[in-house]
mmCIF file of N, CA and C in Angstrom:
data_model
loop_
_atom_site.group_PDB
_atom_site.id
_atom_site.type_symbol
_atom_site.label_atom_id
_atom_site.label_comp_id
_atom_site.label_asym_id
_atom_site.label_seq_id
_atom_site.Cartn_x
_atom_site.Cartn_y
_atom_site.Cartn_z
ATOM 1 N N UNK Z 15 113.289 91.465 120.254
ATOM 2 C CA UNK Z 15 112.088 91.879 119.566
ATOM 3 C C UNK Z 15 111.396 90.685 118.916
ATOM 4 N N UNK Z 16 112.017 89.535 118.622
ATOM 5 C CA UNK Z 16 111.518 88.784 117.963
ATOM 6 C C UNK Z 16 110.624 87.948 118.808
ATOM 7 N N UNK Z 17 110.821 87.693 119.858
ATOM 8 C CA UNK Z 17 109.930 86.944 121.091
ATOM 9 C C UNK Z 17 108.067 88.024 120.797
ATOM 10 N N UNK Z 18 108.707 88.901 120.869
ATOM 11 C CA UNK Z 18 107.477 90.100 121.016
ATOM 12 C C UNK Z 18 106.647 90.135 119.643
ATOM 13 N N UNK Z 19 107.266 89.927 118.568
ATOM 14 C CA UNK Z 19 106.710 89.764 117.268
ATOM 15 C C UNK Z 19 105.932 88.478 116.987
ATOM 16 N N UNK Z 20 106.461 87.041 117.644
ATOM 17 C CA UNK Z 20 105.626 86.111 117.326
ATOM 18 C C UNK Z 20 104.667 86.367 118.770
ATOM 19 N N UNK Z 21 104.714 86.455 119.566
ATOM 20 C CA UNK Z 21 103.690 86.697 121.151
ATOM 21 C C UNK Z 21 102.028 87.599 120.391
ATOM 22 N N UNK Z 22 102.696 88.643 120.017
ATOM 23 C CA UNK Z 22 101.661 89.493 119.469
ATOM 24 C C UNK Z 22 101.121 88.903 118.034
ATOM 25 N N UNK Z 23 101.710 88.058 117.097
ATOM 26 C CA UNK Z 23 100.925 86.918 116.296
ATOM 27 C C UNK Z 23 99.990 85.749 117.167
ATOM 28 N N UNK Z 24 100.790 85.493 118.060
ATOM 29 C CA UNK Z 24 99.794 84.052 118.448
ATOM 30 C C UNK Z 24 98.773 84.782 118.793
ATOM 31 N N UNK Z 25 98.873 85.959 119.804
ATOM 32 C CA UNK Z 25 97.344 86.224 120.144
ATOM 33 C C UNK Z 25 96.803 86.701 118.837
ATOM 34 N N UNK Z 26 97.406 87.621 117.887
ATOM 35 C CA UNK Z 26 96.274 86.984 116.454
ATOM 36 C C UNK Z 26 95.663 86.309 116.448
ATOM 37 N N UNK Z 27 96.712 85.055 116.260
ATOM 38 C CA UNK Z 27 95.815 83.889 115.822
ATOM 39 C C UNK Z 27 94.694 83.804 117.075
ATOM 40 N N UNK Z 28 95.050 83.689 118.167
ATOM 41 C CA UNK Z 28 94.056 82.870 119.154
ATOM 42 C C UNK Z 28 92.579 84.080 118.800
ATOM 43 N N UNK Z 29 92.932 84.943 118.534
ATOM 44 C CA UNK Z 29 92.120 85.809 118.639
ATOM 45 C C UNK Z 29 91.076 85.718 117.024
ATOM 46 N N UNK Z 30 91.800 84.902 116.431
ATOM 47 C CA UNK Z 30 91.008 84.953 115.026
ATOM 48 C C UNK Z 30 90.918 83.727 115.248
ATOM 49 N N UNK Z 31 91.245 82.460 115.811
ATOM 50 C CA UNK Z 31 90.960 81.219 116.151
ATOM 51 C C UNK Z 31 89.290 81.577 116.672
ATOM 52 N N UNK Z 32 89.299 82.308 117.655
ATOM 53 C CA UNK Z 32 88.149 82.179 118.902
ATOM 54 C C UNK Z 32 87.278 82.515 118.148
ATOM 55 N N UNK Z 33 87.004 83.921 117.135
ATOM 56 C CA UNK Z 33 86.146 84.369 116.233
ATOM 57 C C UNK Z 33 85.584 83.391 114.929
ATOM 58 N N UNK Z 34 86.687 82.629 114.489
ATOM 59 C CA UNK Z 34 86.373 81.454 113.975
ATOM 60 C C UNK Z 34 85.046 80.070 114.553
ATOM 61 N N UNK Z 35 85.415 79.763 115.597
ATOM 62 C CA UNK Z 35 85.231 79.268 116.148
ATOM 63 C C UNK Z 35 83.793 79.024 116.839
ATOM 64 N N UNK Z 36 83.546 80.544 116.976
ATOM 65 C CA UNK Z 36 82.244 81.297 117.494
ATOM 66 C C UNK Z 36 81.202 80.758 116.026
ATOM 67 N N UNK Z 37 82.009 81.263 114.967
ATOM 68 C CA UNK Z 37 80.863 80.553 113.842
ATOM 69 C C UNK Z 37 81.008 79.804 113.362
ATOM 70 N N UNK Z 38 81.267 78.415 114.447
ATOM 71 C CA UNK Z 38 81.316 76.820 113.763
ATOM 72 C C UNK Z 38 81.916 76.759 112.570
ATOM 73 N N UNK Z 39 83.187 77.870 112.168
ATOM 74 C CA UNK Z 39 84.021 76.992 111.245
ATOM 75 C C UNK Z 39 84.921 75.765 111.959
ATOM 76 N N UNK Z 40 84.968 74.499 110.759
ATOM 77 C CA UNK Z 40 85.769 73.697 111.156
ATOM 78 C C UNK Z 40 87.390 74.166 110.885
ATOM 79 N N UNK Z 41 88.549 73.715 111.339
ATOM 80 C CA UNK Z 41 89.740 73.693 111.213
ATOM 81 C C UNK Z 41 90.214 73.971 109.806
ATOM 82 N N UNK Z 42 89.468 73.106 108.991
ATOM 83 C CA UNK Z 42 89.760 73.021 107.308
ATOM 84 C C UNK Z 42 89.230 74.443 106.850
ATOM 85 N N UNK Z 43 88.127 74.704 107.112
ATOM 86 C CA UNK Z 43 87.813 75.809 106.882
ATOM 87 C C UNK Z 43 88.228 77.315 107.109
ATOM 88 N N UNK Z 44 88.736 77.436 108.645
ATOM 89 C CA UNK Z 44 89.605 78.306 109.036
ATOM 90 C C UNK Z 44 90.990 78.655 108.299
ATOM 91 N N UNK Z 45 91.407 77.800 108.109
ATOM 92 C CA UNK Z 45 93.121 77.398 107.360
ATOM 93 C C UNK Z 45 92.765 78.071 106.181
ATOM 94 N N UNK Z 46 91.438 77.243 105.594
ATOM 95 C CA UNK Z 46 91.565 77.864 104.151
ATOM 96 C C UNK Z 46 91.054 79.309 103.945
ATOM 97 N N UNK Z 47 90.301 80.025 104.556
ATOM 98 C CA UNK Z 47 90.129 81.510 104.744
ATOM 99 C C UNK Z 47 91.188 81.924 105.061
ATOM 100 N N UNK Z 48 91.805 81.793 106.226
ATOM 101 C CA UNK Z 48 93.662 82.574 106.541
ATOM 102 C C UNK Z 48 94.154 82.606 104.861
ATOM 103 N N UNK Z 49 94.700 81.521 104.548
ATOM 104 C CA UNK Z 49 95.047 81.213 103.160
ATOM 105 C C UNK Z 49 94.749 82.451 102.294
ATOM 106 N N UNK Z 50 93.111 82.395 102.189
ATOM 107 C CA UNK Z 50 92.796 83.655 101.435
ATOM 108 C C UNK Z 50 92.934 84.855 101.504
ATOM 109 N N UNK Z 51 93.008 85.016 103.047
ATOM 110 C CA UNK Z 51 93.471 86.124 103.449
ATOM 111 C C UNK Z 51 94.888 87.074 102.965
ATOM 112 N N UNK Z 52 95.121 85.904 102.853
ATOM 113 C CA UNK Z 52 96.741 86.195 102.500
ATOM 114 C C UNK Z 52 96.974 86.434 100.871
ATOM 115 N N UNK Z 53 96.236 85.975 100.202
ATOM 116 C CA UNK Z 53 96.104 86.684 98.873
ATOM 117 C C UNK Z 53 95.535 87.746 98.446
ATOM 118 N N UNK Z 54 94.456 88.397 99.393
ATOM 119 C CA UNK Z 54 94.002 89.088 99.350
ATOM 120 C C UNK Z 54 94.593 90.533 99.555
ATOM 121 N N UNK Z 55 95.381 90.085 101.151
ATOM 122 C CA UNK Z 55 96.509 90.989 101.456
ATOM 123 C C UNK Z 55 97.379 91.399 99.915
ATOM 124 N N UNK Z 56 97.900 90.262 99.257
ATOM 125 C CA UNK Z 56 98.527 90.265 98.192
ATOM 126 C C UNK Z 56 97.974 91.347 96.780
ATOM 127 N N UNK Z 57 97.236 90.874 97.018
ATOM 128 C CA UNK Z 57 96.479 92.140 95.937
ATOM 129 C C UNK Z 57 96.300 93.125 96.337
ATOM 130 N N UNK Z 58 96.447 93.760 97.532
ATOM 131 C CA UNK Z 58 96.021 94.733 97.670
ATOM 132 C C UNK Z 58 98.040 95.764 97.851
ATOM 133 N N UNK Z 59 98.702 94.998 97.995
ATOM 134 C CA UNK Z 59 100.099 95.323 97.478
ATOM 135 C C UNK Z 59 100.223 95.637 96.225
ATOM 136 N N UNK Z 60 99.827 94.455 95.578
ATOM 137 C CA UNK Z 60 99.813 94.837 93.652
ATOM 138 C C UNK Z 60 98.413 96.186 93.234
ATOM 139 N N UNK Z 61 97.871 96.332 93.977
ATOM 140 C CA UNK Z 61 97.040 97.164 93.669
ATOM 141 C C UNK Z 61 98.147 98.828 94.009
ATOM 142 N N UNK Z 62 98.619 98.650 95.362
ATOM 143 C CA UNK Z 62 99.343 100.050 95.605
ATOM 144 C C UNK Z 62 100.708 100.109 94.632
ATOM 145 N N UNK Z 63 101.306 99.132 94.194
ATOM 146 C CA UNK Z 63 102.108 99.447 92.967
ATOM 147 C C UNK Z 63 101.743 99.579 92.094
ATOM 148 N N UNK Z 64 100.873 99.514 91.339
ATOM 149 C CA UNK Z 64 99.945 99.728 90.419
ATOM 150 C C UNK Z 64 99.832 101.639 90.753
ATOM 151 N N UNK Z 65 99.551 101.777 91.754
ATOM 152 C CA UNK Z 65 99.304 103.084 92.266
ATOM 153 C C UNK Z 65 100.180 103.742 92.385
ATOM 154 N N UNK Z 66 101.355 103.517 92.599
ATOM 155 C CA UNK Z 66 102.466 104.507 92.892
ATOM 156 C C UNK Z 66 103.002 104.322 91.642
ATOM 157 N N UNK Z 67 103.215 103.405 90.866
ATOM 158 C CA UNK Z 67 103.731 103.619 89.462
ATOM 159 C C UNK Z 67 102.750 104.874 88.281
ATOM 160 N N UNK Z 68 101.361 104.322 89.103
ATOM 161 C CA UNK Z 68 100.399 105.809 88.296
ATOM 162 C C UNK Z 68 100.137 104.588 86.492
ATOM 163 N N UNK Z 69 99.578 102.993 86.947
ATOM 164 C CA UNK Z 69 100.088 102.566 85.371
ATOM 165 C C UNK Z 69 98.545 102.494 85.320
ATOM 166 N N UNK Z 70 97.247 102.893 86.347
ATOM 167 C CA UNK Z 70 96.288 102.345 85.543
ATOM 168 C C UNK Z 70 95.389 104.250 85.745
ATOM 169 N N UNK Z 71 95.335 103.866 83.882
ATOM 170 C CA UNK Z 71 95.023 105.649 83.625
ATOM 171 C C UNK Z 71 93.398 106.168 84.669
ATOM 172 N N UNK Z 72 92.627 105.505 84.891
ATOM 173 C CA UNK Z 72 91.874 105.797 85.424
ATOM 174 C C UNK Z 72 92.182 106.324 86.708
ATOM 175 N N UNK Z 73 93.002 105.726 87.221
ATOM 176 C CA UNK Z 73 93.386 106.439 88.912
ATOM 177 C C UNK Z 73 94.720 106.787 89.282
ATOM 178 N N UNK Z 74 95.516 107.031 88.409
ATOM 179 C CA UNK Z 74 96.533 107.703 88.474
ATOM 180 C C UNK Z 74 97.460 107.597 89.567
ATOM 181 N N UNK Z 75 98.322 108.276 89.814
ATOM 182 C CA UNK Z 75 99.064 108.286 91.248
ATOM 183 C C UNK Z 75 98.413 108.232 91.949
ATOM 184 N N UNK Z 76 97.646 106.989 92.926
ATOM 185 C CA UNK Z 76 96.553 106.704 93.793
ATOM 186 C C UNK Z 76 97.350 106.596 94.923
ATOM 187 N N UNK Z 77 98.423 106.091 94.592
ATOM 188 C CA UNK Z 77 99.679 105.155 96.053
ATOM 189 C C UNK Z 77 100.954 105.996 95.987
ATOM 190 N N UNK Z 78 101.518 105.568 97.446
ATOM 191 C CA UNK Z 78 102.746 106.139 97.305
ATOM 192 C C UNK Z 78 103.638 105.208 97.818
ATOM 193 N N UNK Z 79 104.922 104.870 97.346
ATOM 194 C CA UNK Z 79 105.545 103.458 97.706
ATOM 195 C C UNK Z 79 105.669 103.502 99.427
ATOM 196 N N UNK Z 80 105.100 104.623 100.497
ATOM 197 C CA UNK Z 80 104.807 104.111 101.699
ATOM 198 C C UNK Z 80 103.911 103.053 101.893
ATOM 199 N N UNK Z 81 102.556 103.434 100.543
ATOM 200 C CA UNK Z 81 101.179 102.345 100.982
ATOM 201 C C UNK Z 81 102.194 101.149 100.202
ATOM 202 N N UNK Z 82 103.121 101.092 99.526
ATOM 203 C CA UNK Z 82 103.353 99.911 99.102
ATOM 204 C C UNK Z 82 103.948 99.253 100.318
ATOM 205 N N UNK Z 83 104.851 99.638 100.648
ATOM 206 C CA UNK Z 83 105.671 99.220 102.230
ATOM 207 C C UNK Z 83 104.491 98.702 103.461
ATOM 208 N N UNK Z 84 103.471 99.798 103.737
ATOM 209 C CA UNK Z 84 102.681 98.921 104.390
ATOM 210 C C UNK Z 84 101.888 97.732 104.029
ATOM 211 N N UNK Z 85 101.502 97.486 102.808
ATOM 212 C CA UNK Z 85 100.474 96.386 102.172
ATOM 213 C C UNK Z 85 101.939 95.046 102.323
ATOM 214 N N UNK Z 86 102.822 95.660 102.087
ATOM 215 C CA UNK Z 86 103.621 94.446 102.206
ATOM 216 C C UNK Z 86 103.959 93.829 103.647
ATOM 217 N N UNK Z 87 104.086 94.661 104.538
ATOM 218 C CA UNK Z 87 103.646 94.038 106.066
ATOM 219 C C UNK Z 87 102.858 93.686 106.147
ATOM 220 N N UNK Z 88 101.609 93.927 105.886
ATOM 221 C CA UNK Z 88 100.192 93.479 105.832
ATOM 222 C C UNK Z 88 100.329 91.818 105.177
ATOM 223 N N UNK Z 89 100.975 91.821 104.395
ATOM 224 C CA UNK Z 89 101.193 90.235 103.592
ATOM 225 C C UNK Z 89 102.359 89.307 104.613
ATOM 226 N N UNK Z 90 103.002 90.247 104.919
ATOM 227 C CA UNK Z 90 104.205 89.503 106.256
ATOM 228 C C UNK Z 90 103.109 89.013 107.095
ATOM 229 N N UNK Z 91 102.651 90.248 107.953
ATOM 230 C CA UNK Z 91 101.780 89.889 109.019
ATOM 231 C C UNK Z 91 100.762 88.637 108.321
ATOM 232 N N UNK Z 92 99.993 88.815 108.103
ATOM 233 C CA UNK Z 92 98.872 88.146 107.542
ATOM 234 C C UNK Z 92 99.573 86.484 107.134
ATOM 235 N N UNK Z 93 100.726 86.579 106.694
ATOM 236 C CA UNK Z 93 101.294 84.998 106.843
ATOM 237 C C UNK Z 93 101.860 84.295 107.609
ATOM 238 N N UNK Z 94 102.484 85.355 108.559
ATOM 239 C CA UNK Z 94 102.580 85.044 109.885
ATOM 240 C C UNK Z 94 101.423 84.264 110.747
ATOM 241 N N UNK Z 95 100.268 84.981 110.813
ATOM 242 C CA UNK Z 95 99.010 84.737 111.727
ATOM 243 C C UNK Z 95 98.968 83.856 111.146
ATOM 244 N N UNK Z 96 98.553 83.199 109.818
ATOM 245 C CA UNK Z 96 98.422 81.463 109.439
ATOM 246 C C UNK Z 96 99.292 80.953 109.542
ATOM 247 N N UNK Z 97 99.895 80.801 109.859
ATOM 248 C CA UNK Z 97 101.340 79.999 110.214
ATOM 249 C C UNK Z 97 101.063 79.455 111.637
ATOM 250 N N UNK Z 98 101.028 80.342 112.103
ATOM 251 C CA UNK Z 98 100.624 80.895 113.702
ATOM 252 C C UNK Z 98 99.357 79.642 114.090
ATOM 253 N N UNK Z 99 98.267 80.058 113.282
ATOM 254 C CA UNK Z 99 97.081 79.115 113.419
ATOM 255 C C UNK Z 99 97.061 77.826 112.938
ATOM 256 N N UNK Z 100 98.358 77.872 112.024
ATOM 257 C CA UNK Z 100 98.653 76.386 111.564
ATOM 258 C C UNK Z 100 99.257 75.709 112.479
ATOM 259 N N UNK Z 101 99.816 76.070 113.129
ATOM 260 C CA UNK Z 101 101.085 75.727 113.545
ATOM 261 C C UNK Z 101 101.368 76.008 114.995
ATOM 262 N N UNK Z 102 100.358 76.110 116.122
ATOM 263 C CA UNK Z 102 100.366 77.268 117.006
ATOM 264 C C UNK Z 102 101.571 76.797 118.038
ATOM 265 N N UNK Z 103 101.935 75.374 117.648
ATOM 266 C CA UNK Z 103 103.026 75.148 118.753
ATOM 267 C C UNK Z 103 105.106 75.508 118.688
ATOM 268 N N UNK Z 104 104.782 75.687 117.298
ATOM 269 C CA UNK Z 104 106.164 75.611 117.048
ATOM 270 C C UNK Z 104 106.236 76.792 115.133
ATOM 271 N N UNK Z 105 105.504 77.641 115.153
ATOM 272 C CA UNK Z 105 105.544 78.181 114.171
ATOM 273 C C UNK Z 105 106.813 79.240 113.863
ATOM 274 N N UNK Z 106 107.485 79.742 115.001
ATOM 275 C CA UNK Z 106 108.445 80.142 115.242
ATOM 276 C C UNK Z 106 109.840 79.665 114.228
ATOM 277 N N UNK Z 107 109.618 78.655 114.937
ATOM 278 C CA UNK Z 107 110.915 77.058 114.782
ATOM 279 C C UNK Z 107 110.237 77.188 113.180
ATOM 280 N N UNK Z 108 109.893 76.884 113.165
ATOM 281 C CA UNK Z 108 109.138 76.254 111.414
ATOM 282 C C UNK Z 108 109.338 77.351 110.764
ATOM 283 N N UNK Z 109 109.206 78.295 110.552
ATOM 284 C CA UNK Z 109 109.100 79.738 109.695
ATOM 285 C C UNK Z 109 111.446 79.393 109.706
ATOM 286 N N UNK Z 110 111.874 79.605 110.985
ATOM 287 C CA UNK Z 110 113.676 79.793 110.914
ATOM 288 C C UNK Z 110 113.639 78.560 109.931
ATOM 289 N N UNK Z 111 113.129 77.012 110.012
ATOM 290 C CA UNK Z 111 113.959 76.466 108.990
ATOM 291 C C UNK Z 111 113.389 76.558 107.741
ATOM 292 N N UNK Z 112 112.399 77.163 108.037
ATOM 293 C CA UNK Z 112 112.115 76.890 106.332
ATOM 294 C C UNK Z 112 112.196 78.126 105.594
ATOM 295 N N UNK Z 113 113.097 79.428 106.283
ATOM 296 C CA UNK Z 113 113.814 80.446 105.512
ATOM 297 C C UNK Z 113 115.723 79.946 105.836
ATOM 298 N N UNK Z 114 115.939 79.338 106.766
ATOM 299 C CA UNK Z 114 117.380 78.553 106.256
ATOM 300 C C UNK Z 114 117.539 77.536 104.927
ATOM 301 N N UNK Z 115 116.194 77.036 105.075
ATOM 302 C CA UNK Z 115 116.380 76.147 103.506
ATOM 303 C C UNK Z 115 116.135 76.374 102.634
ATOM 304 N N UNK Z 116 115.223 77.684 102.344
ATOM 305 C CA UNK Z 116 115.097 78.487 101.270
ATOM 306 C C UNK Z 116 116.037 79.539 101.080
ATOM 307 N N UNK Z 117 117.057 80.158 102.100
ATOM 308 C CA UNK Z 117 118.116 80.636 102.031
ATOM 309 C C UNK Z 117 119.568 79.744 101.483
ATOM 310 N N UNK Z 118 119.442 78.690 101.639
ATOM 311 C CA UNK Z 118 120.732 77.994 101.378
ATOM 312 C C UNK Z 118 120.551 77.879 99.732
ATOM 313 N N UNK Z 119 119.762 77.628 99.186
ATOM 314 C CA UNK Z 119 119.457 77.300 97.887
ATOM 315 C C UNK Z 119 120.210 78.887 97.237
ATOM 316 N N UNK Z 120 119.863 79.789 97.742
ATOM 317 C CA UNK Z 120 120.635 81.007 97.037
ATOM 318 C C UNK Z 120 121.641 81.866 97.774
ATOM 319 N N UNK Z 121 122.288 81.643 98.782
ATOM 320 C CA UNK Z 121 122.991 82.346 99.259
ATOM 321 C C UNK Z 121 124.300 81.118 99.591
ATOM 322 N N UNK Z 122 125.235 81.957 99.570
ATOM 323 C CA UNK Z 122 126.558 81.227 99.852
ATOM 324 C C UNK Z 122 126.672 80.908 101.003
ATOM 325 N N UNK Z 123 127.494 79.272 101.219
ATOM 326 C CA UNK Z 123 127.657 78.780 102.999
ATOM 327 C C UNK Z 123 128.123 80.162 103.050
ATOM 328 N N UNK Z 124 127.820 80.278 105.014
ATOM 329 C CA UNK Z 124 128.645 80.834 105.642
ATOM 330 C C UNK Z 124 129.937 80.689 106.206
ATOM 331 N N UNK Z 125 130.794 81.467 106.334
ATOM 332 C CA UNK Z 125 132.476 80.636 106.415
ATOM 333 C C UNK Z 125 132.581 80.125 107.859
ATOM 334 N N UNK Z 126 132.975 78.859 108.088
ATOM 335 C CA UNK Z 126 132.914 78.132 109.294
ATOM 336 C C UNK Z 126 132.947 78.922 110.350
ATOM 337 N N UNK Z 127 133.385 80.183 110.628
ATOM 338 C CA UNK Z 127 133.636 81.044 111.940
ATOM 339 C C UNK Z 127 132.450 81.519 112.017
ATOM 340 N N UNK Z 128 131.709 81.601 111.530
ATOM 341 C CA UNK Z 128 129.918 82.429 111.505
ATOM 342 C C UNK Z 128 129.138 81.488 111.127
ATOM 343 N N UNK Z 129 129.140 79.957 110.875
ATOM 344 C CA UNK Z 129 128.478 79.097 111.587
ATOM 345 C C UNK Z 129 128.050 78.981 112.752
ATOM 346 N N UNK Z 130 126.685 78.731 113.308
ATOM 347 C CA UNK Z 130 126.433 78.163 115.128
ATOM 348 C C UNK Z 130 126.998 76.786 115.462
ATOM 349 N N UNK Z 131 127.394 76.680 116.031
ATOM 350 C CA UNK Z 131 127.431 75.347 116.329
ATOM 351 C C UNK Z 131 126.724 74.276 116.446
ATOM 352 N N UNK Z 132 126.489 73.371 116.388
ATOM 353 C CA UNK Z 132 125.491 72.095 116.352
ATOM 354 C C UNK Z 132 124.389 72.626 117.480
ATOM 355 N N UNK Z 133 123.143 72.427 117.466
ATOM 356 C CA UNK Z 133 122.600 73.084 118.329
ATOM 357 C C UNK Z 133 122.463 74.435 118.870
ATOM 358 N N UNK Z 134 123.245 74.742 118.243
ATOM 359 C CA UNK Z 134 123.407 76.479 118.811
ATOM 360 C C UNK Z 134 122.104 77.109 118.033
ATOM 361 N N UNK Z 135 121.539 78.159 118.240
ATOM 362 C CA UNK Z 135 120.265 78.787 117.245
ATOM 363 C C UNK Z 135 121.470 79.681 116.822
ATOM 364 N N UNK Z 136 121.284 80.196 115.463
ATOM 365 C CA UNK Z 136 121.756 81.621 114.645
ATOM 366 C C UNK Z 136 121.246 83.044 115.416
#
C-alpha cells in the first residue's frame, strides 16, 4: 500500500505543480503556498476540536471527533504533497529517515534481532 500512497501523492503534486505553473508561479513561490497550505489544513483540525469538544459557546457541538480524524489526514495528506513537490525525486526516502531520526530521539533501540541489516529497508 505504501507504493500506492506516495504514486497517488506525486500525481498531487504534478498535478498542483502543472496548475502552479499555468500561473507563472516561480518554484519559491509554489513551496511557499504548499507551506501554507498546510497550516491552513492545520487550523481547520483545531477548528473541528474546538467543535467536538463544543468549547466555543457560539457554535457548540459543530464537530464530531470523525471531522477531527479527517482534518487530520487532510494535514498528513497536504504534507505529504509538499514534500512530494519539494522533493519529487526521493520524498519517499526522505520522509523514512527523517521519521527514523525523529523516532530514535524517543523510542527505545530496537533489540538487535528486529534490526534490518545494513542496507536492508525496515
Amino acid at each position: 500500500m505504501e507504493d500506492d500512497v506516495w504514486e497517488t501523492v506525486g500525481r498531487l503534486a504534478r498535478c498542483f505543480d502543472a496548475h502552479d505553473d499555468a500561473r507563472d508561479l516561480d518554484q519559491a513561490e509554489q513551496w511557499t503556498l504548499q507551506v501554507l497550505k498546510i497550516a491552513e489544513e492545520t487550523g481547520e483540525a483545531s477548528q473541528a476540536v474546538i467543535g467536538a469538544r463544543g468549547t466555543n459557546p457560539r457554535k457548540g457541538d459543530s464537530h464530531t471527533w470523525q471531522d477531527v480524524h479527517a482534518e487530520v489526514a487532510d494535514v498528513i495528506i497536504t504534507g505529504m504533497v509538499a514534500l512530494a513537490r519539494m522533493r519529487p525525486e526521493d520524498a519517499d526516502q526522505y520522509l523514512r529517515l527523517q521519521l527514523a531520526a525523529k523516532a530514535a530521539k524517543f523510542l527505545p533501540a530496537a533489540p538487535a534481532a528486529d534490526r534490518p541489516s545494513p542496507g536492508e529497508t525496515a
